[in-house]
Tab-separated table of C-alpha atoms and ligand atoms in Angstrom:
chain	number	residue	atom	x	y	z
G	9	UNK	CA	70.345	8.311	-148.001
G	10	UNK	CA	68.261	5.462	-149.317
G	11	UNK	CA	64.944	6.107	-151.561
G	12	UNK	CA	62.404	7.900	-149.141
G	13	UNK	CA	59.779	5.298	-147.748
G	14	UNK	CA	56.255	5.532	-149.304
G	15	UNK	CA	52.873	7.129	-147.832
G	16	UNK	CA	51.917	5.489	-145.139
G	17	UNK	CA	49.508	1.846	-145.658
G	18	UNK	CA	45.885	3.124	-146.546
G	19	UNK	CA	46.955	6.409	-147.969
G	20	UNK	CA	44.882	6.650	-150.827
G	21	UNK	CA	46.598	6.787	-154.726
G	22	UNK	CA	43.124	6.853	-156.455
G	23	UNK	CA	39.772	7.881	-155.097
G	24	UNK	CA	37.464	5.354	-153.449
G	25	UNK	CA	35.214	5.319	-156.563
G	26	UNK	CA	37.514	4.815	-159.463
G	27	UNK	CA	36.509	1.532	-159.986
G	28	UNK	CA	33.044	1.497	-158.911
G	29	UNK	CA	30.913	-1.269	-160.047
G	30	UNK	CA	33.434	-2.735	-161.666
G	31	UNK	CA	34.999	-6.436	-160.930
G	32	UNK	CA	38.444	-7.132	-160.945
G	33	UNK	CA	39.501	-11.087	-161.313
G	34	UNK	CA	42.926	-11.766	-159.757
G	35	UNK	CA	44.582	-14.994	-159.887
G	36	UNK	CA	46.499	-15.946	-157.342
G	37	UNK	CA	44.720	-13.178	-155.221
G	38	UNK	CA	44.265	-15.430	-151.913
G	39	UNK	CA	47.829	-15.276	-150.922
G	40	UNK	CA	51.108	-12.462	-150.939
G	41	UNK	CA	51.612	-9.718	-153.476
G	42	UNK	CA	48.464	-10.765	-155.190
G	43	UNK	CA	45.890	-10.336	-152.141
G	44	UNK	CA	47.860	-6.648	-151.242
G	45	UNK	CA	46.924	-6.071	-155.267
G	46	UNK	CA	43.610	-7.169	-155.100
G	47	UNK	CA	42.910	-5.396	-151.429
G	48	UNK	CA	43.887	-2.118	-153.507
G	49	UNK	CA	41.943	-2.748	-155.992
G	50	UNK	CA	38.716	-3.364	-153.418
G	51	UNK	CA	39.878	0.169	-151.451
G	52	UNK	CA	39.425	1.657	-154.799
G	53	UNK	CA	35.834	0.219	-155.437
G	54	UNK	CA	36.124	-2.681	-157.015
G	55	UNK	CA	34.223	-6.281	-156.358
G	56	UNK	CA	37.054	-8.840	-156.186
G	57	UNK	CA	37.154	-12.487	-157.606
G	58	UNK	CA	39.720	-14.947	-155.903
G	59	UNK	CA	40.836	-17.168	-158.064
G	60	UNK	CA	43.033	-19.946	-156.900
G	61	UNK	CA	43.096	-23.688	-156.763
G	62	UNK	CA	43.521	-23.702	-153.327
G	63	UNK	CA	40.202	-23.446	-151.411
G	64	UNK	CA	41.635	-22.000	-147.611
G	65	UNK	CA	43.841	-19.057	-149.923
G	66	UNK	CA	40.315	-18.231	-151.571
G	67	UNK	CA	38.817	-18.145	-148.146
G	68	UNK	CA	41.723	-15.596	-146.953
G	69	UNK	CA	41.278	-13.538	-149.867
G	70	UNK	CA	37.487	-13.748	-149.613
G	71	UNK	CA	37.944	-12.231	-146.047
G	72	UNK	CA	40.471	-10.089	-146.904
G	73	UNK	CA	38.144	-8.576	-149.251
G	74	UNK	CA	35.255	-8.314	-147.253
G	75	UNK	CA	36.814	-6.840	-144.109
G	76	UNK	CA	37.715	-3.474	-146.507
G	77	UNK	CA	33.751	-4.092	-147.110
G	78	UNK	CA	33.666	-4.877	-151.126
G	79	UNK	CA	32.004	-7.911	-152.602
G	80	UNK	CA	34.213	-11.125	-153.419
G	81	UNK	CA	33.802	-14.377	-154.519
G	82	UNK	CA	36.785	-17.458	-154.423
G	83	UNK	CA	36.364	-19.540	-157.345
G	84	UNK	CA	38.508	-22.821	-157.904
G	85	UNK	CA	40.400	-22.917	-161.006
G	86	UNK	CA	43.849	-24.368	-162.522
G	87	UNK	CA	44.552	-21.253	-165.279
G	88	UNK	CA	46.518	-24.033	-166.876
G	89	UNK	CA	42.902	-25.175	-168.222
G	90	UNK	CA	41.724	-23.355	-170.561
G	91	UNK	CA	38.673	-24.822	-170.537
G	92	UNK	CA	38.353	-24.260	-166.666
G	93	UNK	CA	39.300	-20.883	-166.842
G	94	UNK	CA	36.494	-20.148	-169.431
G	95	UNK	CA	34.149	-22.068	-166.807
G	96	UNK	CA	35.354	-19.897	-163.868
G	97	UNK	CA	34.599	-16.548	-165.944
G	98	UNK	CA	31.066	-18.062	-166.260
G	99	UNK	CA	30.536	-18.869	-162.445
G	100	UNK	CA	31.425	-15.123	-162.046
G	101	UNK	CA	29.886	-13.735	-164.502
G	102	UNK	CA	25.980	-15.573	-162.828
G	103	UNK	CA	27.476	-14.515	-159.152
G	104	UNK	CA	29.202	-11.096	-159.601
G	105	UNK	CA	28.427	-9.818	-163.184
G	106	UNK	CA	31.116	-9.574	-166.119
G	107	UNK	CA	34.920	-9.332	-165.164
G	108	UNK	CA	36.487	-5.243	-166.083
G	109	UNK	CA	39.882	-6.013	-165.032
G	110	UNK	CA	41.901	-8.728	-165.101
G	111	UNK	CA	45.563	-9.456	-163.251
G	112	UNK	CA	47.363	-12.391	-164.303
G	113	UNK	CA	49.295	-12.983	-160.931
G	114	UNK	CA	49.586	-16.746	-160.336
G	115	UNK	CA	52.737	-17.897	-161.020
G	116	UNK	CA	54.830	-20.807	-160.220
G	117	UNK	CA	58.573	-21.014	-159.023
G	118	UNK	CA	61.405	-22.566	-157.410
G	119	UNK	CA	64.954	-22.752	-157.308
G	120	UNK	CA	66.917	-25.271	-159.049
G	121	UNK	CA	70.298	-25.384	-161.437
G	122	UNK	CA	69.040	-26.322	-165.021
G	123	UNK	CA	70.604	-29.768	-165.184
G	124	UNK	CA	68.856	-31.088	-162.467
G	125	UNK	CA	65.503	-29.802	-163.961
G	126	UNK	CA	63.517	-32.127	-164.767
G	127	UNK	CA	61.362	-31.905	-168.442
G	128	UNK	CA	58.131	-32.185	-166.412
G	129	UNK	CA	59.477	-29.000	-163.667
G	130	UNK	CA	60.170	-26.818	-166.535
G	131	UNK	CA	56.931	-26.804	-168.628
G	132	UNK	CA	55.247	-27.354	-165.212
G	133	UNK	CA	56.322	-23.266	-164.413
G	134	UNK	CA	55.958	-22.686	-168.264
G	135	UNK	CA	52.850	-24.170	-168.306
G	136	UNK	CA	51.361	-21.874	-164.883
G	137	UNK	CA	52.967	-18.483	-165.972
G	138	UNK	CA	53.088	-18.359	-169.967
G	139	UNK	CA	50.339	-20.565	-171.114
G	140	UNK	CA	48.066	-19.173	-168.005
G	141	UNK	CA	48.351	-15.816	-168.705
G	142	UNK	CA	47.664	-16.339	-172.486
G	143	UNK	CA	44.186	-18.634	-171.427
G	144	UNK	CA	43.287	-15.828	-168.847
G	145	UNK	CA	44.095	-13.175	-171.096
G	146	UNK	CA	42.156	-14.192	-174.139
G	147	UNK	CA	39.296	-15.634	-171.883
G	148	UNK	CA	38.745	-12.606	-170.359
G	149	UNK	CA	39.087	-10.613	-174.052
G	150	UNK	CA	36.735	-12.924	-176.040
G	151	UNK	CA	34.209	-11.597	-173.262
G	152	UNK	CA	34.921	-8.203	-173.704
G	153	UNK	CA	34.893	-7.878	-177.536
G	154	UNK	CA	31.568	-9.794	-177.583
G	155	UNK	CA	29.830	-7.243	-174.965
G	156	UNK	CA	31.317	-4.384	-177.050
G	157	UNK	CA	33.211	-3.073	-173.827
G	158	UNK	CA	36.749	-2.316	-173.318
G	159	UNK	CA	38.819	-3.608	-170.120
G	160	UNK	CA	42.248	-3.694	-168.481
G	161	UNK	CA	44.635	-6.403	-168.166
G	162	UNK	CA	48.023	-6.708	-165.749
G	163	UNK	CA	50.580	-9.268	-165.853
G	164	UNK	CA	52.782	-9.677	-162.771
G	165	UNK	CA	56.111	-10.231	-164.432
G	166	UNK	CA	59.588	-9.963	-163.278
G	167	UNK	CA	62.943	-8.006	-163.722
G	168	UNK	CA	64.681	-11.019	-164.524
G	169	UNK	CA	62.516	-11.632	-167.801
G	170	UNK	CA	64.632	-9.187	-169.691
G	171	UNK	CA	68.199	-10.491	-167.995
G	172	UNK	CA	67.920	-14.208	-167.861
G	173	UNK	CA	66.846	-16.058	-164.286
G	174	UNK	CA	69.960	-18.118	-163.481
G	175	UNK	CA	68.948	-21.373	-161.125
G	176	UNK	CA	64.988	-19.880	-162.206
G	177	UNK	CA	65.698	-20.563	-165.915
G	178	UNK	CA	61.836	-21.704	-166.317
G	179	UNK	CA	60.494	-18.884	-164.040
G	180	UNK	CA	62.711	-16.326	-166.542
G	181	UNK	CA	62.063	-17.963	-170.037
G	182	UNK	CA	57.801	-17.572	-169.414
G	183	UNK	CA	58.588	-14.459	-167.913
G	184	UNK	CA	60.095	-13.237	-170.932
G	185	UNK	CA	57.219	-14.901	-172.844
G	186	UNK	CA	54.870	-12.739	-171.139
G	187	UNK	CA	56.430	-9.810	-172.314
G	188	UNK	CA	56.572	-10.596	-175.439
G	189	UNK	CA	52.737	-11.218	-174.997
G	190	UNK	CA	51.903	-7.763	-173.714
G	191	UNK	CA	53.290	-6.253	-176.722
G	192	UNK	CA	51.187	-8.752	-179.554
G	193	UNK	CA	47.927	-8.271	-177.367
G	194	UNK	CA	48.324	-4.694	-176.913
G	195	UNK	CA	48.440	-4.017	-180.410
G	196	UNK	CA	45.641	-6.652	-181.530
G	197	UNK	CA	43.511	-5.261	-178.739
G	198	UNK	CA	43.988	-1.639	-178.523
G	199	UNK	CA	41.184	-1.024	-181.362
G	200	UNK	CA	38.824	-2.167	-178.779
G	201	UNK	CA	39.999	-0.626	-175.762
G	202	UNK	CA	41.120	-3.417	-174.160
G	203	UNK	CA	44.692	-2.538	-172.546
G	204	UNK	CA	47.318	-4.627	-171.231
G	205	UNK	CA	50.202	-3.853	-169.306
G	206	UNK	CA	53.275	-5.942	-167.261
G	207	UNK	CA	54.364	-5.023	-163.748
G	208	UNK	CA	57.557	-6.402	-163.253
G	209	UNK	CA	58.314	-5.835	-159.177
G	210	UNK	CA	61.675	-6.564	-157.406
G	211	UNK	CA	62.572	-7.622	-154.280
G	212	UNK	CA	58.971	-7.267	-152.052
G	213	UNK	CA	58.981	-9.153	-149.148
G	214	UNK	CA	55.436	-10.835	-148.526
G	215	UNK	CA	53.799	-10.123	-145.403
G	216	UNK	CA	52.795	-13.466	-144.854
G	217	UNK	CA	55.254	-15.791	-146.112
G	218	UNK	CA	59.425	-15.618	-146.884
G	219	UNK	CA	58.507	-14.224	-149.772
G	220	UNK	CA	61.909	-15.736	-150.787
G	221	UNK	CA	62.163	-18.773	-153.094
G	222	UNK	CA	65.429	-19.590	-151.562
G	223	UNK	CA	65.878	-23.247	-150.906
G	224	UNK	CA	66.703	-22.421	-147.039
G	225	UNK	CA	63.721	-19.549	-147.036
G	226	UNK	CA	61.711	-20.491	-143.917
G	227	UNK	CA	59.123	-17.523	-142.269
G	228	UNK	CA	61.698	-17.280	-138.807
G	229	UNK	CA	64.090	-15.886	-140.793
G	230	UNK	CA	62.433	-12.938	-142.993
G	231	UNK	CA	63.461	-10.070	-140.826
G	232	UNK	CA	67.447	-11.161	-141.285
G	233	UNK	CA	66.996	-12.060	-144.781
G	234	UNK	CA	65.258	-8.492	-145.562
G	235	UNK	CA	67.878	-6.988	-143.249
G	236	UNK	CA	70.743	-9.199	-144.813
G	237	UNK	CA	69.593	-7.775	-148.331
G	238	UNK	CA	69.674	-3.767	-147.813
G	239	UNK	CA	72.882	-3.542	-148.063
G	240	UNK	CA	72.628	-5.419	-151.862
G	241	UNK	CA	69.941	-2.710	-153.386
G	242	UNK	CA	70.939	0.299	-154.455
G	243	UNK	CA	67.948	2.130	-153.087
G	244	UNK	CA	68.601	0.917	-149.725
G	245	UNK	CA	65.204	-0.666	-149.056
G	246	UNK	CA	62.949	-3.296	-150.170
G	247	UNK	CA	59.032	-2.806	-151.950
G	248	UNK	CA	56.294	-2.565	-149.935
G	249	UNK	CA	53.740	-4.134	-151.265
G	250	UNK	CA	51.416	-1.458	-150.969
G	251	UNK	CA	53.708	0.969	-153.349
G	252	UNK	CA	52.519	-2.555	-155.885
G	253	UNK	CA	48.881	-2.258	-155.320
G	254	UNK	CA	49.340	1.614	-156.383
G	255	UNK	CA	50.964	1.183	-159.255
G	256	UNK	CA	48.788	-1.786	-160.407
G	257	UNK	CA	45.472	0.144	-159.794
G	258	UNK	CA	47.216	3.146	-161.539
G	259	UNK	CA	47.900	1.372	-164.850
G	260	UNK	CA	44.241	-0.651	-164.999
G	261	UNK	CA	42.561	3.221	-164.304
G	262	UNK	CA	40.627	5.755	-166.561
G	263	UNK	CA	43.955	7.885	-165.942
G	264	UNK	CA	46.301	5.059	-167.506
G	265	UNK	CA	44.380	5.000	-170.012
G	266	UNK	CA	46.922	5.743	-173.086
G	267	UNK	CA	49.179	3.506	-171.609
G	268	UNK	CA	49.859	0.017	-173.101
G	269	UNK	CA	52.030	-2.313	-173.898
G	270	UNK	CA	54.331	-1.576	-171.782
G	271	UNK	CA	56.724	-3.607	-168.734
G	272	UNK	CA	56.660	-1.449	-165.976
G	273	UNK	CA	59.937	-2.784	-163.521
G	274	UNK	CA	59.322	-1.385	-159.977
G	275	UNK	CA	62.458	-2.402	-158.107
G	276	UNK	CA	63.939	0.818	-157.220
G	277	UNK	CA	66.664	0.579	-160.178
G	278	UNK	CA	67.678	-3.223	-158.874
G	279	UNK	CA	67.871	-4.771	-162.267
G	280	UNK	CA	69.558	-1.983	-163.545
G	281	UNK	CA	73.165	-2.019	-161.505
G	282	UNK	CA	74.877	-5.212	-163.399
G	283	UNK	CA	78.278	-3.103	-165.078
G	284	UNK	CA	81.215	-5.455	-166.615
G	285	UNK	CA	82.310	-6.644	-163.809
G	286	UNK	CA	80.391	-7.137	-160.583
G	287	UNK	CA	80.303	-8.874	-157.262
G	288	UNK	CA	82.465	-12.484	-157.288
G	289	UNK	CA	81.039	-15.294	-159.128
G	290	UNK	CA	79.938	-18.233	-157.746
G	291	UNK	CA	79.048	-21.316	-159.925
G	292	UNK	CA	74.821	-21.456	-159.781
G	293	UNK	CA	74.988	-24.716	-158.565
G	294	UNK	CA	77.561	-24.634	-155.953
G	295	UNK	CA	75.320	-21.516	-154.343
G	296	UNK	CA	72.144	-23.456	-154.624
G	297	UNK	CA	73.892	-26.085	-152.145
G	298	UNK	CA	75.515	-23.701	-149.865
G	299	UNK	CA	71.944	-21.893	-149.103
G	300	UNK	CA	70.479	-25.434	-149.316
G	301	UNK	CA	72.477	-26.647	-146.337
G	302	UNK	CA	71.620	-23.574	-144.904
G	303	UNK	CA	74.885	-21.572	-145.543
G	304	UNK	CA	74.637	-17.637	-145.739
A	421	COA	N1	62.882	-28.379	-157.109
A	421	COA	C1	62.961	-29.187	-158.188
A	421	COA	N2	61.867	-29.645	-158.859
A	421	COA	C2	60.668	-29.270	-158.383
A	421	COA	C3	60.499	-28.439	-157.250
A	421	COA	C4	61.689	-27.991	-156.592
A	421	COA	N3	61.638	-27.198	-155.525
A	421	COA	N4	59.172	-28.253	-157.047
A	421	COA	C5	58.529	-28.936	-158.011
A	421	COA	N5	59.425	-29.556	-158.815
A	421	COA	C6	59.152	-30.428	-159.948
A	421	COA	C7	58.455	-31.694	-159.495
A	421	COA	O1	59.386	-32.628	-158.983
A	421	COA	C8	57.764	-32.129	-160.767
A	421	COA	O2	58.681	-32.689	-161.657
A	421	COA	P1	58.849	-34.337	-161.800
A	421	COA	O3	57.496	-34.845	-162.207
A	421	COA	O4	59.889	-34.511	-162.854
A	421	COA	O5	59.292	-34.821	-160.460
A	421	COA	C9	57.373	-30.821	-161.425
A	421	COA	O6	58.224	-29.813	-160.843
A	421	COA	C10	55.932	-30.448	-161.150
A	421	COA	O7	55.770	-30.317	-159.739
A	421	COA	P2	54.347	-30.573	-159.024
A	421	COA	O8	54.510	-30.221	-157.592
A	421	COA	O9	53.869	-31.933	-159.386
A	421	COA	O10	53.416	-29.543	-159.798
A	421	COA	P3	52.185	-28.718	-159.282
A	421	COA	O11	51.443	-28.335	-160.484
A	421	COA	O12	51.453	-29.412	-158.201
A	421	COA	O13	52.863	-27.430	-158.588
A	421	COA	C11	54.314	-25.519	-158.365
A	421	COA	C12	53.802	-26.629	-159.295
A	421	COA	C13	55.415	-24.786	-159.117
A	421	COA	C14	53.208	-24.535	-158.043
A	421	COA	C15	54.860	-26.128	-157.061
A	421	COA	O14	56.071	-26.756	-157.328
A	421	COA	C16	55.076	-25.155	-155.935
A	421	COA	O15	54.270	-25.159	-155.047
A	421	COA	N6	56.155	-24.333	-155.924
A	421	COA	C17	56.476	-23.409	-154.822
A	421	COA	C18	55.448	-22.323	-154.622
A	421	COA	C19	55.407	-21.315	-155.715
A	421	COA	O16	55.836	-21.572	-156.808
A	421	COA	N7	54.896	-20.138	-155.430
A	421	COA	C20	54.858	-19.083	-156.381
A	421	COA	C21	56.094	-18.273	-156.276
A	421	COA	S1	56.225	-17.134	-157.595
C-alpha cells in the first residue's frame, strides 16, 4: 500500500488569517512549485510579491494571486544583483508595505555531465541559487533588524544537497551551500526573531510544466514519466504540490515558531533508500545521451 494521498486541494492546514496583513516575497513565484507556495501562502492571508525576471510569469502569478482574492504585485528582478534585489524590496516596500516572509525559490538547473560544463554554466547555477539566496536573505534581514521586527525566511533546497547531484553537480554543490547557510543565519539571526528554515522537496511534478529537467522532458510526456517513476519511490507516489505549500506556510507560522535552522526533506523517504549496493550503474554520461536521444 503506498503512502495515503493528502487532503484534498483547498483543504485548509492553517486558518485563513494566520498571516493577515502580512506580505510574503517569493522569488520565482510566477511559475511551478513556487506559485502553488505562494497561492498557499495568499489562502492563508498573506499579500504576495512576484518576483521574477520574466514579466508574463509575474503576470501569471499576479493573477494567480488575485483570483484567491489577496493583493500582489510582480516586480522584475535578477536576485543575482544584489543591488537590484535591494531596489525591488524598495518598490515593495512604497506599493505593498514591508516584506514578513521571505522564500528563496528561484533556482536554476539543467542536466549536464561535469566535463562538458562549461566554467560560465557552473557559477551561472551557483551564482542564481547560492549567491541569490544569500542577497535575498540578508536584503530582506537588514530590513527587519532596522524596523525592530522579526520575520521568516524559506529556502527551497533539495535532497540531493546532502548526497551529491550527479550530471547536476552545480545544482547540488549551491544546494549544499544553502544549507550550510540556514544553519550560520539561523544562529546570527535568532536573537532577533528572524527564522530561517530549508525545504528540501523530492520528486513533485509541476502542474504546468515537465517538471523534469531531463534532457528529453517535453510537457506530452508528464503523465508516462510520473507513471514511469512510481514504481522507483518507495512511497509509491509522487508530491503534490499542495502537501509543499502546507509545509512551507507551516514552518514561516506563529506555530513554527521554535523551529530553525533546520532542512526539512519532504520526499516521502526518497533520498533515504541508497543501501551498498543498489540498482545497476550506468556511467552519468552514457545516461545523459540515452535520454538525450530520447531513450527510456
Ligand atoms: N546544458 C549545458 N549548458 C547549459 C545549459 C544546458 N542545458 N543551459 C545553459 N547552459 C550554459 C550556457 O551555455 C552558458 O554557458 P556558456 O557561456 O559557457 O555557453 C551558461 O550555462 C549560462 O547560460 P545562460 O542561458 O546564458 O544563462 P541565463 O542566466 O540566461 O540562464 C538558466 C540560466 C540556468 C536559468 C537557464 O539555463 C535555464 O533557463 N535553465 C532551465 C530552466 C531552469 O533552470 N529552471 C529552474 C529549474 S530548478
Amino acid at each position: 500500500m503506498p503512502l495515503a494521498q493528502p487532503p484534498p486541494m483547498g483543504a485548509q492546514l492553517l486558518s485563513e488569517d494566520t498571516f493577515a496583513d502580512q506580505r510574503v516575497y517569493v522569488t520565482g513565484g510566477g511559475t511551478g512549485l513556487g506559485k502553488a507556495i505562494a497561492c498557499e501562502f495568499a489562502r492563508c492571508g498573506a499579500d504576495i510579491v512576484v518576483a521574477s525576471r520574466d514579466a508574463e510569469h509575474r503576470q501569471d502569478g499576479v493573477n494567480a494571486i488575485e483570483a484567491i482574492g489577496r493583493r500582489a504585485v510582480g516586480v522584475e528582478v535578477d536576485i543575482r544583483d544584489a543591488g537590484a534585489v535591494a531596489e525591488s524590496f524598495d518598490i515593495v516596500e512604497a506599493e505593498l508595505g514591508p516584506v514578513d516572509v521571505l522564500i528563496n525559490n528561484a533556482a536554476g538547473n539543467f542536466e549536464v555531465p561535469a566535463e562538458r560544463m562549461s566554467a560560465n554554466a557552473f557559477r551561472t547555477v551557483v551564482d542564481i541559487v547560492l549567491n541569490g539566496t544569500f542577497n535575498c536573505s540578508r536584503e530582506f534581514a537588514s530590513r527587519r533588524l532596522q524596523a525592530g521586527r522579526g520575520g521568516a525566511i524559506l529556502n527551497i533546497g533539495a535532497p540531493y544537497a546532502a548526497t551529491g547531484g550527479p550530471s547536476t553537480a552545480h545544482s547540488a554543490a549551491a544546494k549544499a551551500g544553502v544549507n550550510n547557510l540556514t544553519w550560520s543565519l539561523a544562529v546570527e539571526w535568532a536573537p532577533d526573531d528572524i527564522r530561517i528554515n530549508t525545504l528540501a522537496p523530492g520528486y513533485f511534478p509541476e502542474p504546468d510544466r515537465s517538471g523534469w529537467v531531463s534532457p528529453g522532458a517535453a510537457l506530452d510526456n508528464r503523465n508516462a514519466q510520473i507513471a514511469e517513476r512510481l514504481t522507483t519511490l518507495p512511497g509509491g507516489r509522487v508530491g503534490e504540490a499542495r502537501e509543499l505549500g502546507w509545509l512551507a506556510t507551516f514552518l514561516c507560522s506563529p506555530f513554527a515558531s521554535y523551529i530553525t535552522g533546520h532542512v526539512v526533506v519532504l520526499d516521502g523517504a526518497n533520498w533515504l533508500r541508497r543501501g551498498p549496493i543498489g540498482d545497476p550503474f550506468e556511467p552519468i554520461r552514457e545516461s545523459f545521451d540515452r535520454r538525450r536521444e530520447g531513450g527510456p
